[in-house]
Amino acid sequence: MRSEPRVTVWNEYRHEHANPAVAAIYPRGIHEALAAPLRAVGLDVATATLDEPEHGLSTSRLAKTDVLVWWGHKAHGEVADEIVERVHARVLEGMGLVALHSAHFSKIFKKLMGTGCDLKWREAGERERLWVVDPTHPIVAGCPEVITLPQEEMYGEHFDIPPPDELFLLSWFQGGEVFRSGCTWRRGQGRIAYLRPGHETYPTYHDAEIQMLILNAVRWAAPVGAATPVRGNRAPLEPLGG
Ligand code: ZN
């Protein structure tokens, strides 16, 4: 069995300072709300935020990260391209990425997807039902058939992503839209999971079922420990000819 992944939870950490309603739900920041249930099961979890030097994502921090969890929304453009390149390189090397909610529009997610990543949205506090559409997928281990969130932001199709390698959650919203809410992709040696829920003005990350999904996604996205492939010109393993 693989050992537990070392996790870094990255949060933009701006809404919590600008909006008292968000600060009331996440008094220590969304990153701490995401980190706490991971730490509770024994994972080694660091946090990093936008306004730290290098956004908290130094080369040494990333070298010690097996899975990076990303929450960003209103300041995607302030994430330095140099840091995006650094994270991208680590994903291709094998670091997992769990992109949450509005991270669909983060520079790193868009770069990894290669598509526009836009979608429909509406902030009306409506009900969301997340249906498990792949009960064999490890990220839904322990989940009920449907998770109901009483109030969430609506995200609707079409979600401009490349066809996911795996689709395990499909959301229905009270207003009628549907959305691919749980998806995975592989890039290089890295695994990427997207989980939709988590608008900052609702207590979604305090929901035990959502916390379980995130824990499962972190474990799924961890590097499997295979050797790094060697590419380029090489000598034959066996004598050729003669
Ligand atoms: Zn949102």
GROMACS .gro file of C-alpha atoms and ligand atoms in nm:
model
  243
    1MET     CA    1   0.000   0.000   0.000
    2ARG     CA    2   0.120   0.349  -0.081
    3SER     CA    3   0.204   0.579   0.205
    4GLU     CA    4  -0.024   0.878   0.253
    5PRO     CA    5   0.044   1.176   0.022
    6ARG     CA    6   0.199   1.499   0.147
    7VAL     CA    7  -0.052   1.771   0.066
    8THR     CA    8  -0.035   2.146   0.009
    9VAL     CA    9  -0.366   2.332   0.012
   10TRP     CA   10  -0.345   2.655  -0.188
   11ASN     CA   11  -0.605   2.928  -0.138
   12GLU     CA   12  -0.631   3.272  -0.291
   13TYR     CA   13  -0.747   3.395   0.056
   14ARG     CA   14  -0.900   3.723  -0.062
   15HIS     CA   15  -1.278   3.675  -0.018
   16GLU     CA   16  -1.225   3.596   0.352
   17HIS     CA   17  -1.069   3.942   0.398
   18ALA     CA   18  -1.310   4.133   0.174
   19ASN     CA   19  -1.646   3.978   0.262
   20PRO     CA   20  -1.759   3.938   0.625
   21ALA     CA   21  -2.010   3.671   0.518
   22VAL     CA   22  -1.726   3.455   0.386
   23ALA     CA   23  -1.512   3.525   0.693
   24ALA     CA   24  -1.803   3.413   0.913
   25ILE     CA   25  -1.817   3.077   0.734
   26TYR     CA   26  -1.439   3.033   0.706
   27PRO     CA   27  -1.287   3.236   0.992
   28ARG     CA   28  -0.942   3.080   0.941
   29GLY     CA   29  -0.968   3.081   0.564
   30ILE     CA   30  -1.093   2.826   0.313
   31HIS     CA   31  -0.747   2.667   0.314
   32GLU     CA   32  -0.769   2.583   0.684
   33ALA     CA   33  -1.122   2.446   0.639
   34LEU     CA   34  -0.992   2.222   0.361
   35ALA     CA   35  -0.678   2.121   0.552
   36ALA     CA   36  -0.846   2.029   0.883
   37PRO     CA   37  -1.032   1.713   0.772
   38LEU     CA   38  -0.721   1.593   0.584
   39ARG     CA   39  -0.509   1.643   0.896
   40ALA     CA   40  -0.775   1.469   1.104
   41VAL     CA   41  -0.702   1.142   0.922
   42GLY     CA   42  -0.328   1.186   0.965
   43LEU     CA   43  -0.218   1.346   0.639
   44ASP     CA   44   0.076   1.586   0.637
   45VAL     CA   45  -0.088   1.909   0.512
   46ALA     CA   46   0.076   2.248   0.451
   47THR     CA   47  -0.110   2.557   0.333
   48ALA     CA   48  -0.008   2.830   0.090
   49THR     CA   49  -0.180   3.152  -0.012
   50LEU     CA   50  -0.157   3.405  -0.293
   51ASP     CA   51  -0.004   3.691  -0.093
   52GLU     CA   52   0.286   3.488   0.049
   53PRO     CA   53   0.622   3.518  -0.129
   54GLU     CA   54   0.606   3.307  -0.446
   55HIS     CA   55   0.238   3.254  -0.352
   56GLY     CA   56   0.368   3.005  -0.095
   57LEU     CA   57   0.470   2.775  -0.379
   58SER     CA   58   0.848   2.780  -0.362
   59THR     CA   59   1.044   2.513  -0.545
   60SER     CA   60   1.119   2.345  -0.212
   61ARG     CA   61   0.753   2.352  -0.104
   62LEU     CA   62   0.644   2.193  -0.432
   63ALA     CA   63   0.923   1.934  -0.409
   64LYS     CA   64   0.767   1.824  -0.079
   65THR     CA   65   0.413   1.817  -0.222
   66ASP     CA   66   0.260   1.498  -0.359
   67VAL     CA   67  -0.082   1.653  -0.413
   68LEU     CA   68  -0.169   2.022  -0.450
   69VAL     CA   69  -0.528   2.129  -0.374
   70TRP     CA   70  -0.625   2.458  -0.543
   71TRP     CA   71  -0.899   2.709  -0.456
   72GLY     CA   72  -0.896   3.045  -0.637
   73HIS     CA   73  -1.160   3.276  -0.777
   74LYS     CA   74  -1.124   3.649  -0.813
   75ALA     CA   75  -0.748   3.686  -0.844
   76HIS     CA   76  -0.652   3.417  -1.095
   77GLY     CA   77  -0.475   3.690  -1.296
   78GLU     CA   78  -0.247   3.775  -1.001
   79VAL     CA   79  -0.091   3.430  -0.998
   80ALA     CA   80   0.253   3.483  -1.156
   81ASP     CA   81   0.314   3.298  -1.479
   82GLU     CA   82   0.650   3.180  -1.342
   83ILE     CA   83   0.473   3.002  -1.056
   84VAL     CA   84   0.216   2.854  -1.294
   85GLU     CA   85   0.502   2.713  -1.503
   86ARG     CA   86   0.660   2.568  -1.189
   87VAL     CA   87   0.337   2.398  -1.079
   88HIS     CA   88   0.274   2.274  -1.433
   89ALA     CA   89   0.619   2.116  -1.449
   90ARG     CA   90   0.559   1.942  -1.114
   91VAL     CA   91   0.225   1.804  -1.235
   92LEU     CA   92   0.394   1.660  -1.544
   93GLU     CA   93   0.655   1.507  -1.310
   94GLY     CA   94   0.381   1.337  -1.112
   95MET     CA   95   0.241   1.578  -0.851
   96GLY     CA   96  -0.136   1.542  -0.826
   97LEU     CA   97  -0.367   1.844  -0.861
   98VAL     CA   98  -0.714   1.865  -0.709
   99ALA     CA   99  -0.886   2.170  -0.859
  100LEU     CA  100  -1.187   2.290  -0.661
  101HIS     CA  101  -1.490   2.493  -0.773
  102SER     CA  102  -1.380   2.823  -0.936
  103ALA     CA  103  -1.031   2.680  -0.991
  104HIS     CA  104  -1.184   2.584  -1.327
  105PHE     CA  105  -1.067   2.929  -1.441
  106SER     CA  106  -0.725   2.924  -1.273
  107LYS     CA  107  -0.421   2.964  -1.494
  108ILE     CA  108  -0.285   2.624  -1.395
  109PHE     CA  109  -0.609   2.437  -1.469
  110LYS     CA  110  -0.657   2.613  -1.805
  111LYS     CA  111  -0.296   2.542  -1.901
  112LEU     CA  112  -0.332   2.174  -1.815
  113MET     CA  113  -0.665   2.144  -1.999
  114GLY     CA  114  -0.572   2.351  -2.305
  115THR     CA  115  -0.932   2.467  -2.348
  116GLY     CA  116  -1.129   2.776  -2.243
  117CYS     CA  117  -1.277   2.610  -1.930
  118ASP     CA  118  -1.574   2.852  -1.928
  119LEU     CA  119  -1.924   2.754  -1.810
  120LYS     CA  120  -2.265   2.894  -1.715
  121TRP     CA  121  -2.309   3.026  -1.361
  122ARG     CA  122  -2.572   3.180  -1.134
  123GLU     CA  123  -2.548   3.280  -0.771
  124ALA     CA  124  -2.898   3.220  -0.637
  125GLY     CA  125  -2.848   2.987  -0.341
  126GLU     CA  126  -3.026   2.700  -0.512
  127ARG     CA  127  -3.021   2.328  -0.434
  128GLU     CA  128  -2.755   2.110  -0.595
  129ARG     CA  129  -2.778   1.733  -0.624
  130LEU     CA  130  -2.452   1.557  -0.711
  131TRP     CA  131  -2.530   1.216  -0.860
  132VAL     CA  132  -2.266   0.945  -0.859
  133VAL     CA  133  -2.244   0.836  -1.223
  134ASP     CA  134  -1.947   0.598  -1.176
  135PRO     CA  135  -1.991   0.395  -0.858
  136THR     CA  136  -1.663   0.211  -0.934
  137HIS     CA  137  -1.452   0.526  -0.906
  138PRO     CA  138  -1.228   0.548  -0.597
  139ILE     CA  139  -1.310   0.916  -0.544
  140VAL     CA  140  -1.674   0.827  -0.462
  141ALA     CA  141  -1.577   0.553  -0.214
  142GLY     CA  142  -1.816   0.579   0.080
  143CYS     CA  143  -2.049   0.825  -0.095
  144PRO     CA  144  -2.424   0.786  -0.106
  145GLU     CA  145  -2.591   0.761  -0.448
  146VAL     CA  146  -2.661   1.135  -0.438
  147ILE     CA  147  -2.518   1.418  -0.230
  148THR     CA  148  -2.756   1.709  -0.174
  149LEU     CA  149  -2.628   2.057  -0.094
  150PRO     CA  150  -2.912   2.287   0.018
  151GLN     CA  151  -2.751   2.600  -0.124
  152GLU     CA  152  -2.481   2.635  -0.387
  153GLU     CA  153  -2.382   2.847  -0.682
  154MET     CA  154  -2.502   2.697  -1.012
  155TYR     CA  155  -2.244   2.588  -1.268
  156GLY     CA  156  -2.399   2.472  -1.594
  157GLU     CA  157  -2.300   2.302  -1.917
  158HIS     CA  158  -2.147   2.345  -2.148
  159PHE     CA  159  -1.824   2.323  -1.944
  160ASP     CA  160  -1.545   2.385  -2.195
  161ILE     CA  161  -1.304   2.110  -2.091
  162PRO     CA  162  -1.144   1.829  -2.289
  163PRO     CA  163  -1.347   1.509  -2.254
  164PRO     CA  164  -1.256   1.380  -1.906
  165ASP     CA  165  -1.071   1.050  -1.875
  166GLU     CA  166  -1.328   0.968  -1.608
  167LEU     CA  167  -1.656   1.130  -1.506
  168PHE     CA  168  -1.788   1.025  -1.167
  169LEU     CA  169  -2.024   1.303  -1.054
  170LEU     CA  170  -2.299   1.481  -1.242
  171SER     CA  171  -2.474   1.777  -1.081
  172TRP     CA  172  -2.837   1.878  -1.114
  173PHE     CA  173  -2.943   2.228  -1.009
  174GLN     CA  174  -3.281   2.351  -0.901
  175GLY     CA  175  -3.291   2.597  -1.192
  176GLY     CA  176  -3.266   2.310  -1.441
  177GLU     CA  177  -2.901   2.299  -1.547
  178VAL     CA  178  -2.665   2.002  -1.525
  179PHE     CA  179  -2.286   1.997  -1.487
  180ARG     CA  180  -1.995   1.751  -1.495
  181SER     CA  181  -1.889   1.802  -1.133
  182GLY     CA  182  -1.638   1.523  -1.078
  183CYS     CA  183  -1.382   1.461  -1.353
  184THR     CA  184  -1.027   1.331  -1.390
  185TRP     CA  185  -0.748   1.365  -1.642
  186ARG     CA  186  -0.386   1.252  -1.672
  187ARG     CA  187  -0.110   1.486  -1.788
  188GLY     CA  188   0.245   1.353  -1.806
  189GLN     CA  189   0.287   1.143  -1.491
  190GLY     CA  190   0.040   1.363  -1.303
  191ARG     CA  191  -0.320   1.302  -1.210
  192ILE     CA  192  -0.574   1.584  -1.207
  193ALA     CA  193  -0.915   1.578  -1.041
  194TYR     CA  194  -1.180   1.850  -1.062
  195LEU     CA  195  -1.450   1.877  -0.796
  196ARG     CA  196  -1.714   2.143  -0.851
  197PRO     CA  197  -1.869   2.230  -0.512
  198GLY     CA  198  -1.733   2.506  -0.292
  199HIS     CA  199  -1.870   2.856  -0.354
  200GLU     CA  200  -1.728   3.082  -0.084
  201THR     CA  201  -2.058   3.217   0.054
  202TYR     CA  202  -2.195   2.871   0.142
  203PRO     CA  203  -2.057   2.632   0.408
  204THR     CA  204  -1.988   2.358   0.152
  205TYR     CA  205  -1.643   2.268   0.284
  206HIS     CA  206  -1.792   2.197   0.628
  207ASP     CA  207  -2.009   1.923   0.472
  208ALA     CA  208  -1.880   1.579   0.575
  209GLU     CA  209  -1.962   1.419   0.239
  210ILE     CA  210  -1.778   1.691   0.046
  211GLN     CA  211  -1.483   1.654   0.285
  212MET     CA  212  -1.482   1.280   0.211
  213LEU     CA  213  -1.480   1.346  -0.165
  214ILE     CA  214  -1.182   1.580  -0.127
  215LEU     CA  215  -0.991   1.328   0.086
  216ASN     CA  216  -1.063   1.056  -0.170
  217ALA     CA  217  -0.953   1.287  -0.453
  218VAL     CA  218  -0.627   1.369  -0.274
  219ARG     CA  219  -0.551   1.000  -0.228
  220TRP     CA  220  -0.645   0.924  -0.590
  221ALA     CA  221  -0.427   1.205  -0.727
  222ALA     CA  222  -0.114   1.098  -0.537
  223PRO     CA  223   0.179   0.978  -0.746
  224VAL     CA  224   0.177   0.599  -0.780
  225GLY     CA  225   0.554   0.573  -0.739
  226ALA     CA  226   0.644   0.441  -1.084
  227ALA     CA  227   0.991   0.525  -1.216
  228THR     CA  228   1.021   0.845  -1.418
  229PRO     CA  229   1.027   0.744  -1.785
  230VAL     CA  230   1.350   0.818  -1.971
  231ARG     CA  231   1.297   0.968  -2.315
  232GLY     CA  232   1.519   1.046  -2.610
  233ASN     CA  233   1.784   0.857  -2.799
  234ARG     CA  234   1.916   0.543  -2.634
  235ALA     CA  235   2.140   0.243  -2.688
  236PRO     CA  236   1.975  -0.097  -2.753
  237LEU     CA  237   1.926  -0.333  -2.458
  238GLU     CA  238   2.033  -0.633  -2.667
  239PRO     CA  239   2.309  -0.656  -2.930
  240LEU     CA  240   2.170  -0.566  -3.273
  241GLY     CA  241   2.247  -0.743  -3.601
  242GLY     CA  242   2.516  -1.007  -3.652
  243ZN      ZN  243  -1.823   3.038  -0.684
   0.00000   0.00000   0.00000
